[in-house]
Amino acid sequence: AILACALVPCASARGPAAAEIVGASGRVGSALLPAGDGSIARITRADCDALLGRCTAFGTPIVVATGAEAWAHIISLASSRGRTEDLVFVGNGPLNWIPDGSTTVLLYARARDGCLEAAAPAPPCRAFGKHAEWCSRLLQSRNIVCQVVEARTTFEVYHAAKMSWACTMWLACAELGATCDELAHHELVQTLVREIAPWINKAATAEFIIQDQASYALALKGCVPSPALALTEIDARNGWCVQQALAALGSASAVMDAMPVHLKLLRAHGAGDCMHPRDSNPRPAMRV
């Protein structure tokens, strides 16, 4: 059915839209839609320019379920329409790319057969920001635990663990030809975490991240992260970590000394050394 919205029509099953999902045809976006029981307007990336922020009232969530490479454009659109604080980011990407006042969700769930499933013994999902309570209710309606985190400093530590996951597991799985659960406690994963953790957030210890990642990896039996997706998002994942280290250390040679295994595997799997990002989402380095 087509529902009439404030400015333009948006696709939804019934009634006025209580939220929008941008990237609704993707793996995560399409899996989140059923949780809304027909109340979430579906916006594909192709429709984003025309529909973003125009399917719902001000103050209702706009879930961004795209890769981080699309965030800058989405943020610009939302800002021009006065909806920046309604954005809810559910993908992997740097926290300092996300506007102040918006919402971030760390998804520890599994998308299967078009729905999100709880992934035990993974950590709970975690949400921070204006629409955190809404996100928690949405996920818990599908029996997925989602904690609302009140303190930003606490959330930054949790985010560092998820950011590390997005940078290390695909690389380790590609290098060793193994699945996530097979590498839950592998030395290579732990080495990669120790090399990049200081440049994500110094408050997040490598030991905490290793434990957090291992729990999630054990829940994803038989899963292999997509190297193609990781390479598409490289500036928002491994490349961002390299740039953080470069900003802090001041030279490429110092970065090479700080993360030799990480850089070696990036080159081996098609990412180069990430010293010169494509600048698809320019933002200042965040203090760590």
PDB file of C-alpha atoms in Angstrom:
ATOM      1  CA  ALA A   1       0.000   0.000   0.000  1.00  0.00           C
ATOM      2  CA  ILE A   2       1.036   3.613  -0.391  1.00  0.00           C
ATOM      3  CA  LEU A   3       0.528   5.966   2.511  1.00  0.00           C
ATOM      4  CA  ALA A   4       0.282   9.723   2.166  1.00  0.00           C
ATOM      5  CA  CYS A   5       2.985  11.553   4.090  1.00  0.00           C
ATOM      6  CA  ALA A   6       3.516  15.198   4.877  1.00  0.00           C
ATOM      7  CA  LEU A   7       5.214  16.050   1.567  1.00  0.00           C
ATOM      8  CA  VAL A   8       5.486  12.950  -0.595  1.00  0.00           C
ATOM      9  CA  PRO A   9       4.089   9.395  -0.663  1.00  0.00           C
ATOM     10  CA  CYS A  10       6.241   6.651   0.852  1.00  0.00           C
ATOM     11  CA  ALA A  11       5.858   2.902   0.734  1.00  0.00           C
ATOM     12  CA  SER A  12       4.552   1.242   3.902  1.00  0.00           C
ATOM     13  CA  ALA A  13       2.071  -1.454   4.708  1.00  0.00           C
ATOM     14  CA  ARG A  14      -0.518   0.532   6.617  1.00  0.00           C
ATOM     15  CA  GLY A  15      -1.179   3.670   8.604  1.00  0.00           C
ATOM     16  CA  PRO A  16       1.028   6.728   9.083  1.00  0.00           C
ATOM     17  CA  ALA A  17       4.733   5.947   9.149  1.00  0.00           C
ATOM     18  CA  ALA A  18       6.293   5.922  12.611  1.00  0.00           C
ATOM     19  CA  ALA A  19       9.822   5.859  11.167  1.00  0.00           C
ATOM     20  CA  GLU A  20      11.802   5.704   7.937  1.00  0.00           C
ATOM     21  CA  ILE A  21      14.519   3.270   6.910  1.00  0.00           C
ATOM     22  CA  VAL A  22      17.030   4.481   4.343  1.00  0.00           C
ATOM     23  CA  GLY A  23      18.721   1.566   2.610  1.00  0.00           C
ATOM     24  CA  ALA A  24      15.633  -0.557   3.130  1.00  0.00           C
ATOM     25  CA  SER A  25      16.497  -2.927   0.294  1.00  0.00           C
ATOM     26  CA  GLY A  26      19.854  -3.849   1.829  1.00  0.00           C
ATOM     27  CA  ARG A  27      20.557  -6.812   4.100  1.00  0.00           C
ATOM     28  CA  VAL A  28      20.172  -4.942   7.403  1.00  0.00           C
ATOM     29  CA  GLY A  29      17.484  -2.508   6.294  1.00  0.00           C
ATOM     30  CA  SER A  30      15.242  -5.215   4.852  1.00  0.00           C
ATOM     31  CA  ALA A  31      15.708  -7.282   8.022  1.00  0.00           C
ATOM     32  CA  LEU A  32      14.681  -4.364  10.238  1.00  0.00           C
ATOM     33  CA  LEU A  33      11.504  -3.549   8.301  1.00  0.00           C
ATOM     34  CA  PRO A  34       9.398  -6.472   9.621  1.00  0.00           C
ATOM     35  CA  ALA A  35      10.073  -5.357  13.202  1.00  0.00           C
ATOM     36  CA  GLY A  36       7.974  -2.270  12.511  1.00  0.00           C
ATOM     37  CA  ASP A  37       4.871  -4.347  11.727  1.00  0.00           C
ATOM     38  CA  GLY A  38       4.054  -2.140   8.767  1.00  0.00           C
ATOM     39  CA  SER A  39       4.685   1.210  10.456  1.00  0.00           C
ATOM     40  CA  ILE A  40       8.096   1.936   8.887  1.00  0.00           C
ATOM     41  CA  ALA A  41       8.391   3.732   5.561  1.00  0.00           C
ATOM     42  CA  ARG A  42      10.743   1.981   3.141  1.00  0.00           C
ATOM     43  CA  ILE A  43      13.280   4.211   1.361  1.00  0.00           C
ATOM     44  CA  THR A  44      15.812   2.732  -1.030  1.00  0.00           C
ATOM     45  CA  ARG A  45      19.120   4.439  -1.678  1.00  0.00           C
ATOM     46  CA  ALA A  46      17.836   5.342  -5.142  1.00  0.00           C
ATOM     47  CA  ASP A  47      14.863   7.186  -3.581  1.00  0.00           C
ATOM     48  CA  CYS A  48      16.891   8.838  -0.839  1.00  0.00           C
ATOM     49  CA  ASP A  49      17.198  12.306  -2.371  1.00  0.00           C
ATOM     50  CA  ALA A  50      13.452  12.577  -2.978  1.00  0.00           C
ATOM     51  CA  LEU A  51      12.095  10.927   0.165  1.00  0.00           C
ATOM     52  CA  LEU A  52      14.516  11.185   3.091  1.00  0.00           C
ATOM     53  CA  GLY A  53      12.883  13.041   5.962  1.00  0.00           C
ATOM     54  CA  ARG A  54       9.666  13.570   4.039  1.00  0.00           C
ATOM     55  CA  CYS A  55       7.795  10.405   5.004  1.00  0.00           C
ATOM     56  CA  THR A  56       7.547  11.108   8.708  1.00  0.00           C
ATOM     57  CA  ALA A  57       6.930  13.971  11.104  1.00  0.00           C
ATOM     58  CA  PHE A  58       9.762  15.873  12.751  1.00  0.00           C
ATOM     59  CA  GLY A  59      10.970  14.071  15.847  1.00  0.00           C
ATOM     60  CA  THR A  60      10.464  10.543  14.476  1.00  0.00           C
ATOM     61  CA  PRO A  61      13.374   8.213  13.650  1.00  0.00           C
ATOM     62  CA  ILE A  62      15.131   7.983  10.292  1.00  0.00           C
ATOM     63  CA  VAL A  63      17.122   4.755  10.360  1.00  0.00           C
ATOM     64  CA  VAL A  64      20.271   4.851   8.226  1.00  0.00           C
ATOM     65  CA  ALA A  65      20.932   1.264   7.164  1.00  0.00           C
ATOM     66  CA  THR A  66      23.465   2.045   4.449  1.00  0.00           C
ATOM     67  CA  GLY A  67      27.191   1.618   4.411  1.00  0.00           C
ATOM     68  CA  ALA A  68      29.223   4.438   5.929  1.00  0.00           C
ATOM     69  CA  GLU A  69      30.394   5.545   2.497  1.00  0.00           C
ATOM     70  CA  ALA A  70      26.891   6.990   1.974  1.00  0.00           C
ATOM     71  CA  TRP A  71      26.636   8.758   5.327  1.00  0.00           C
ATOM     72  CA  ALA A  72      28.005  12.136   4.272  1.00  0.00           C
ATOM     73  CA  HIS A  73      25.333  12.537   1.596  1.00  0.00           C
ATOM     74  CA  ILE A  74      22.550  11.363   3.900  1.00  0.00           C
ATOM     75  CA  ILE A  75      23.702  13.694   6.678  1.00  0.00           C
ATOM     76  CA  SER A  76      23.774  16.605   4.226  1.00  0.00           C
ATOM     77  CA  LEU A  77      20.213  15.846   3.071  1.00  0.00           C
ATOM     78  CA  ALA A  78      18.948  15.461   6.625  1.00  0.00           C
ATOM     79  CA  SER A  79      20.606  18.712   7.667  1.00  0.00           C
ATOM     80  CA  SER A  80      18.990  20.615   4.800  1.00  0.00           C
ATOM     81  CA  ARG A  81      15.598  19.287   5.946  1.00  0.00           C
ATOM     82  CA  GLY A  82      16.090  19.899   9.658  1.00  0.00           C
ATOM     83  CA  ARG A  83      16.176  16.192  10.486  1.00  0.00           C
ATOM     84  CA  THR A  84      19.776  15.590  11.594  1.00  0.00           C
ATOM     85  CA  GLU A  85      18.815  14.754  15.168  1.00  0.00           C
ATOM     86  CA  ASP A  86      16.340  12.138  13.919  1.00  0.00           C
ATOM     87  CA  LEU A  87      19.034  10.075  12.183  1.00  0.00           C
ATOM     88  CA  VAL A  88      19.649   6.599  13.620  1.00  0.00           C
ATOM     89  CA  PHE A  89      22.851   4.937  12.390  1.00  0.00           C
ATOM     90  CA  VAL A  90      22.920   1.134  12.495  1.00  0.00           C
ATOM     91  CA  GLY A  91      25.928   0.409  10.282  1.00  0.00           C
ATOM     92  CA  ASN A  92      29.626   0.094  11.034  1.00  0.00           C
ATOM     93  CA  GLY A  93      31.569   3.319  10.862  1.00  0.00           C
ATOM     94  CA  PRO A  94      33.513   5.934  12.835  1.00  0.00           C
ATOM     95  CA  LEU A  95      31.655   7.561  15.678  1.00  0.00           C
ATOM     96  CA  ASN A  96      33.088  10.965  14.776  1.00  0.00           C
ATOM     97  CA  TRP A  97      31.395  10.777  11.378  1.00  0.00           C
ATOM     98  CA  ILE A  98      28.007  10.768  13.134  1.00  0.00           C
ATOM     99  CA  PRO A  99      26.469  14.181  13.948  1.00  0.00           C
ATOM    100  CA  ASP A 100      26.052  15.198  17.561  1.00  0.00           C
ATOM    101  CA  GLY A 101      22.481  14.742  18.735  1.00  0.00           C
ATOM    102  CA  SER A 102      21.666  11.787  16.482  1.00  0.00           C
ATOM    103  CA  THR A 103      21.431   8.135  17.523  1.00  0.00           C
ATOM    104  CA  THR A 104      23.814   5.216  17.058  1.00  0.00           C
ATOM    105  CA  VAL A 105      22.992   1.526  17.434  1.00  0.00           C
ATOM    106  CA  LEU A 106      25.550  -1.246  17.723  1.00  0.00           C
ATOM    107  CA  LEU A 107      23.853  -4.276  16.180  1.00  0.00           C
ATOM    108  CA  TYR A 108      24.907  -7.638  17.539  1.00  0.00           C
ATOM    109  CA  ALA A 109      22.340  -9.671  15.678  1.00  0.00           C
ATOM    110  CA  ARG A 110      22.140 -11.921  12.652  1.00  0.00           C
ATOM    111  CA  ALA A 111      20.203 -11.164   9.479  1.00  0.00           C
ATOM    112  CA  ARG A 112      18.708 -14.386   8.130  1.00  0.00           C
ATOM    113  CA  ASP A 113      15.807 -15.027   5.747  1.00  0.00           C
ATOM    114  CA  GLY A 114      14.869 -11.356   5.746  1.00  0.00           C
ATOM    115  CA  CYS A 115      14.662 -10.980   9.532  1.00  0.00           C
ATOM    116  CA  LEU A 116      16.983 -10.083  12.376  1.00  0.00           C
ATOM    117  CA  GLU A 117      17.668 -12.808  14.919  1.00  0.00           C
ATOM    118  CA  ALA A 118      19.267 -12.743  18.327  1.00  0.00           C
ATOM    119  CA  ALA A 119      22.826 -14.069  18.178  1.00  0.00           C
ATOM    120  CA  ALA A 120      23.745 -15.785  21.442  1.00  0.00           C
ATOM    121  CA  PRO A 121      26.262 -15.613  23.073  1.00  0.00           C
ATOM    122  CA  ALA A 122      26.906 -12.259  21.417  1.00  0.00           C
ATOM    123  CA  PRO A 123      26.915  -9.063  23.491  1.00  0.00           C
ATOM    124  CA  PRO A 124      23.573  -7.237  23.614  1.00  0.00           C
ATOM    125  CA  CYS A 125      22.826  -4.584  21.042  1.00  0.00           C
ATOM    126  CA  ARG A 126      23.509  -1.123  22.424  1.00  0.00           C
ATOM    127  CA  ALA A 127      21.898   2.207  21.584  1.00  0.00           C
ATOM    128  CA  PHE A 128      22.857   5.764  22.447  1.00  0.00           C
ATOM    129  CA  GLY A 129      21.151   9.029  21.590  1.00  0.00           C
ATOM    130  CA  LYS A 130      17.775  10.686  21.099  1.00  0.00           C
ATOM    131  CA  HIS A 131      15.961   7.644  19.684  1.00  0.00           C
ATOM    132  CA  ALA A 132      17.759   4.978  21.736  1.00  0.00           C
ATOM    133  CA  GLU A 133      14.595   3.953  23.607  1.00  0.00           C
ATOM    134  CA  TRP A 134      12.684   3.560  20.339  1.00  0.00           C
ATOM    135  CA  CYS A 135      15.482   1.410  18.927  1.00  0.00           C
ATOM    136  CA  SER A 136      15.484  -0.746  22.036  1.00  0.00           C
ATOM    137  CA  ARG A 137      11.724  -1.331  21.826  1.00  0.00           C
ATOM    138  CA  LEU A 138      11.936  -2.115  18.116  1.00  0.00           C
ATOM    139  CA  LEU A 139      14.641  -4.744  18.573  1.00  0.00           C
ATOM    140  CA  GLN A 140      13.154  -6.225  21.716  1.00  0.00           C
ATOM    141  CA  SER A 141       9.873  -6.736  19.864  1.00  0.00           C
ATOM    142  CA  ARG A 142      11.872  -9.373  17.974  1.00  0.00           C
ATOM    143  CA  ASN A 143      13.413 -10.810  21.159  1.00  0.00           C
ATOM    144  CA  ILE A 144      16.735  -9.072  20.549  1.00  0.00           C
ATOM    145  CA  VAL A 145      18.145  -7.504  23.693  1.00  0.00           C
ATOM    146  CA  CYS A 146      19.143  -3.867  23.234  1.00  0.00           C
ATOM    147  CA  GLN A 147      20.609  -1.855  26.083  1.00  0.00           C
ATOM    148  CA  VAL A 148      20.125   1.899  26.214  1.00  0.00           C
ATOM    149  CA  VAL A 149      23.448   3.495  27.155  1.00  0.00           C
ATOM    150  CA  GLU A 150      23.111   6.841  28.902  1.00  0.00           C
ATOM    151  CA  ALA A 151      26.751   7.992  29.101  1.00  0.00           C
ATOM    152  CA  ARG A 152      28.577   8.837  25.896  1.00  0.00           C
ATOM    153  CA  THR A 153      31.958   7.838  27.320  1.00  0.00           C
ATOM    154  CA  THR A 154      30.606   4.365  28.106  1.00  0.00           C
ATOM    155  CA  PHE A 155      29.098   4.058  24.646  1.00  0.00           C
ATOM    156  CA  GLU A 156      32.403   5.079  23.048  1.00  0.00           C
ATOM    157  CA  VAL A 157      34.071   2.053  24.659  1.00  0.00           C
ATOM    158  CA  TYR A 158      31.358  -0.278  23.349  1.00  0.00           C
ATOM    159  CA  HIS A 159      31.589   1.354  19.928  1.00  0.00           C
ATOM    160  CA  ALA A 160      35.355   0.771  19.841  1.00  0.00           C
ATOM    161  CA  ALA A 161      34.751  -2.967  20.191  1.00  0.00           C
ATOM    162  CA  LYS A 162      32.266  -3.004  17.293  1.00  0.00           C
ATOM    163  CA  MET A 163      34.576  -0.838  15.185  1.00  0.00           C
ATOM    164  CA  SER A 164      37.422  -3.255  15.849  1.00  0.00           C
ATOM    165  CA  TRP A 165      35.189  -6.136  14.788  1.00  0.00           C
ATOM    166  CA  ALA A 166      34.477  -4.431  11.463  1.00  0.00           C
ATOM    167  CA  CYS A 167      38.211  -3.979  10.870  1.00  0.00           C
ATOM    168  CA  THR A 168      39.712  -7.238  12.073  1.00  0.00           C
ATOM    169  CA  MET A 169      37.352 -10.171  11.521  1.00  0.00           C
ATOM    170  CA  TRP A 170      36.987  -9.828   7.769  1.00  0.00           C
ATOM    171  CA  LEU A 171      40.746  -9.528   7.424  1.00  0.00           C
ATOM    172  CA  ALA A 172      41.509 -12.549   9.612  1.00  0.00           C
ATOM    173  CA  CYS A 173      38.838 -14.687   7.924  1.00  0.00           C
ATOM    174  CA  ALA A 174      40.144 -13.741   4.476  1.00  0.00           C
ATOM    175  CA  GLU A 175      43.735 -14.483   5.456  1.00  0.00           C
ATOM    176  CA  LEU A 176      43.061 -17.846   7.081  1.00  0.00           C
ATOM    177  CA  GLY A 177      40.105 -19.024   4.998  1.00  0.00           C
ATOM    178  CA  ALA A 178      38.062 -19.586   8.146  1.00  0.00           C
ATOM    179  CA  THR A 179      34.702 -18.648   9.646  1.00  0.00           C
ATOM    180  CA  CYS A 180      34.072 -16.186  12.481  1.00  0.00           C
ATOM    181  CA  ASP A 181      33.435 -18.833  15.112  1.00  0.00           C
ATOM    182  CA  GLU A 182      36.571 -20.744  14.122  1.00  0.00           C
ATOM    183  CA  LEU A 183      38.651 -17.617  14.800  1.00  0.00           C
ATOM    184  CA  ALA A 184      36.906 -16.465  17.975  1.00  0.00           C
ATOM    185  CA  HIS A 185      40.037 -16.974  20.075  1.00  0.00           C
ATOM    186  CA  HIS A 186      42.667 -17.000  17.335  1.00  0.00           C
ATOM    187  CA  GLU A 187      46.013 -15.322  17.886  1.00  0.00           C
ATOM    188  CA  LEU A 188      45.849 -13.431  14.582  1.00  0.00           C
ATOM    189  CA  VAL A 189      42.600 -11.720  15.567  1.00  0.00           C
ATOM    190  CA  GLN A 190      44.074 -10.780  18.934  1.00  0.00           C
ATOM    191  CA  THR A 191      47.201  -9.384  17.282  1.00  0.00           C
ATOM    192  CA  LEU A 192      45.125  -7.230  14.945  1.00  0.00           C
ATOM    193  CA  VAL A 193      43.010  -5.944  17.821  1.00  0.00           C
ATOM    194  CA  ARG A 194      46.094  -4.981  19.834  1.00  0.00           C
ATOM    195  CA  GLU A 195      47.527  -3.101  16.849  1.00  0.00           C
ATOM    196  CA  ILE A 196      44.439  -1.002  16.089  1.00  0.00           C
ATOM    197  CA  ALA A 197      42.697  -0.651  19.471  1.00  0.00           C
ATOM    198  CA  PRO A 198      44.791   2.320  20.708  1.00  0.00           C
ATOM    199  CA  TRP A 199      43.785   4.359  17.657  1.00  0.00           C
ATOM    200  CA  ILE A 200      40.046   3.768  18.011  1.00  0.00           C
ATOM    201  CA  ASN A 201      39.650   4.785  21.642  1.00  0.00           C
ATOM    202  CA  LYS A 202      42.293   4.582  24.341  1.00  0.00           C
ATOM    203  CA  ALA A 203      39.641   3.990  27.000  1.00  0.00           C
ATOM    204  CA  ALA A 204      38.750   0.670  25.361  1.00  0.00           C
ATOM    205  CA  THR A 205      41.384  -1.877  26.322  1.00  0.00           C
ATOM    206  CA  ALA A 206      42.461  -4.542  23.875  1.00  0.00           C
ATOM    207  CA  GLU A 207      41.466  -7.191  26.423  1.00  0.00           C
ATOM    208  CA  PHE A 208      37.883  -5.892  26.601  1.00  0.00           C
ATOM    209  CA  ILE A 209      37.626  -5.735  22.819  1.00  0.00           C
ATOM    210  CA  ILE A 210      39.047  -9.243  22.378  1.00  0.00           C
ATOM    211  CA  GLN A 211      36.484 -10.660  24.804  1.00  0.00           C
ATOM    212  CA  ASP A 212      33.615  -8.717  23.208  1.00  0.00           C
ATOM    213  CA  GLN A 213      34.601  -9.843  19.717  1.00  0.00           C
ATOM    214  CA  ALA A 214      35.029 -13.469  20.748  1.00  0.00           C
ATOM    215  CA  SER A 215      31.467 -13.608  22.099  1.00  0.00           C
ATOM    216  CA  TYR A 216      30.066 -12.259  18.841  1.00  0.00           C
ATOM    217  CA  ALA A 217      32.255 -14.515  16.709  1.00  0.00           C
ATOM    218  CA  LEU A 218      31.070 -17.631  18.557  1.00  0.00           C
ATOM    219  CA  ALA A 219      27.466 -16.614  17.827  1.00  0.00           C
ATOM    220  CA  LEU A 220      28.079 -16.390  14.066  1.00  0.00           C
ATOM    221  CA  LYS A 221      28.634 -20.054  13.349  1.00  0.00           C
ATOM    222  CA  GLY A 222      29.639 -20.637   9.754  1.00  0.00           C
ATOM    223  CA  CYS A 223      29.626 -16.939   8.867  1.00  0.00           C
ATOM    224  CA  VAL A 224      32.351 -15.282   6.809  1.00  0.00           C
ATOM    225  CA  PRO A 225      32.410 -11.457   6.574  1.00  0.00           C
ATOM    226  CA  SER A 226      32.407 -10.143   3.023  1.00  0.00           C
ATOM    227  CA  PRO A 227      35.833  -8.896   1.879  1.00  0.00           C
ATOM    228  CA  ALA A 228      34.158  -7.091  -1.026  1.00  0.00           C
ATOM    229  CA  LEU A 229      31.950  -5.132   1.369  1.00  0.00           C
ATOM    230  CA  ALA A 230      34.880  -4.371   3.649  1.00  0.00           C
ATOM    231  CA  LEU A 231      36.897  -3.030   0.725  1.00  0.00           C
ATOM    232  CA  THR A 232      33.971  -0.875  -0.382  1.00  0.00           C
ATOM    233  CA  GLU A 233      33.836   0.591   3.130  1.00  0.00           C
ATOM    234  CA  ILE A 234      37.593   0.569   3.736  1.00  0.00           C
ATOM    235  CA  ASP A 235      37.875   4.313   4.430  1.00  0.00           C
ATOM    236  CA  ALA A 236      35.277   3.957   7.181  1.00  0.00           C
ATOM    237  CA  ARG A 237      36.888   0.857   8.673  1.00  0.00           C
ATOM    238  CA  ASN A 238      40.579  -0.046   8.528  1.00  0.00           C
ATOM    239  CA  GLY A 239      41.497   3.115   6.643  1.00  0.00           C
ATOM    240  CA  TRP A 240      40.022   5.256   9.384  1.00  0.00           C
ATOM    241  CA  CYS A 241      42.125   3.439  11.995  1.00  0.00           C
ATOM    242  CA  VAL A 242      45.259   3.960   9.922  1.00  0.00           C
ATOM    243  CA  GLN A 243      44.459   7.640   9.555  1.00  0.00           C
ATOM    244  CA  GLN A 244      43.898   7.967  13.308  1.00  0.00           C
ATOM    245  CA  ALA A 245      47.320   6.450  13.925  1.00  0.00           C
ATOM    246  CA  LEU A 246      48.908   8.664  11.283  1.00  0.00           C
ATOM    247  CA  ALA A 247      47.408  11.794  12.857  1.00  0.00           C
ATOM    248  CA  ALA A 248      48.703  10.774  16.283  1.00  0.00           C
ATOM    249  CA  LEU A 249      52.131   9.475  15.283  1.00  0.00           C
ATOM    250  CA  GLY A 250      52.961  11.953  12.537  1.00  0.00           C
ATOM    251  CA  SER A 251      54.653   9.696   9.989  1.00  0.00           C
ATOM    252  CA  ALA A 252      53.955   6.671   7.825  1.00  0.00           C
ATOM    253  CA  SER A 253      57.010   4.884   9.156  1.00  0.00           C
ATOM    254  CA  ALA A 254      55.737   5.222  12.720  1.00  0.00           C
ATOM    255  CA  VAL A 255      52.383   3.784  11.676  1.00  0.00           C
ATOM    256  CA  MET A 256      54.153   0.854  10.010  1.00  0.00           C
ATOM    257  CA  ASP A 257      55.959   0.168  13.253  1.00  0.00           C
ATOM    258  CA  ALA A 258      52.727   0.411  15.250  1.00  0.00           C
ATOM    259  CA  MET A 259      50.601  -1.929  13.120  1.00  0.00           C
ATOM    260  CA  PRO A 260      52.846  -4.107  10.929  1.00  0.00           C
ATOM    261  CA  VAL A 261      50.542  -7.134  10.700  1.00  0.00           C
ATOM    262  CA  HIS A 262      47.478  -5.004  10.020  1.00  0.00           C
ATOM    263  CA  LEU A 263      49.166  -3.136   7.150  1.00  0.00           C
ATOM    264  CA  LYS A 264      50.682  -6.312   5.707  1.00  0.00           C
ATOM    265  CA  LEU A 265      47.281  -8.017   5.528  1.00  0.00           C
ATOM    266  CA  LEU A 266      45.593  -4.926   4.097  1.00  0.00           C
ATOM    267  CA  ARG A 267      48.075  -4.928   1.231  1.00  0.00           C
ATOM    268  CA  ALA A 268      47.687  -8.678   0.734  1.00  0.00           C
ATOM    269  CA  HIS A 269      43.902  -8.417   0.463  1.00  0.00           C
ATOM    270  CA  GLY A 270      43.574  -5.463  -1.870  1.00  0.00           C
ATOM    271  CA  ALA A 271      43.291  -2.451   0.421  1.00  0.00           C
ATOM    272  CA  GLY A 272      46.777  -1.011  -0.039  1.00  0.00           C
ATOM    273  CA  ASP A 273      48.271   0.538   3.084  1.00  0.00           C
ATOM    274  CA  CYS A 274      45.385   3.026   3.616  1.00  0.00           C
ATOM    275  CA  MET A 275      47.840   5.881   4.153  1.00  0.00           C
ATOM    276  CA  HIS A 276      46.071   7.850   1.422  1.00  0.00           C
ATOM    277  CA  PRO A 277      42.284   7.484   1.789  1.00  0.00           C
ATOM    278  CA  ARG A 278      39.911   8.220  -1.049  1.00  0.00           C
ATOM    279  CA  ASP A 279      38.516  11.034   1.129  1.00  0.00           C
ATOM    280  CA  SER A 280      34.953   9.893   0.455  1.00  0.00           C
ATOM    281  CA  ASN A 281      33.842  11.120   3.871  1.00  0.00           C
ATOM    282  CA  PRO A 282      36.305  13.785   5.054  1.00  0.00           C
ATOM    283  CA  ARG A 283      36.145  14.426   8.756  1.00  0.00           C
ATOM    284  CA  PRO A 284      38.775  15.543  11.262  1.00  0.00           C
ATOM    285  CA  ALA A 285      40.614  12.906  13.247  1.00  0.00           C
ATOM    286  CA  MET A 286      39.085  12.254  16.658  1.00  0.00           C
ATOM    287  CA  ARG A 287      41.220  12.537  19.770  1.00  0.00           C
ATOM    288  CA  VAL A 288      41.845   9.124  21.272  1.00  0.00           C
TER     289      VAL A 288
END
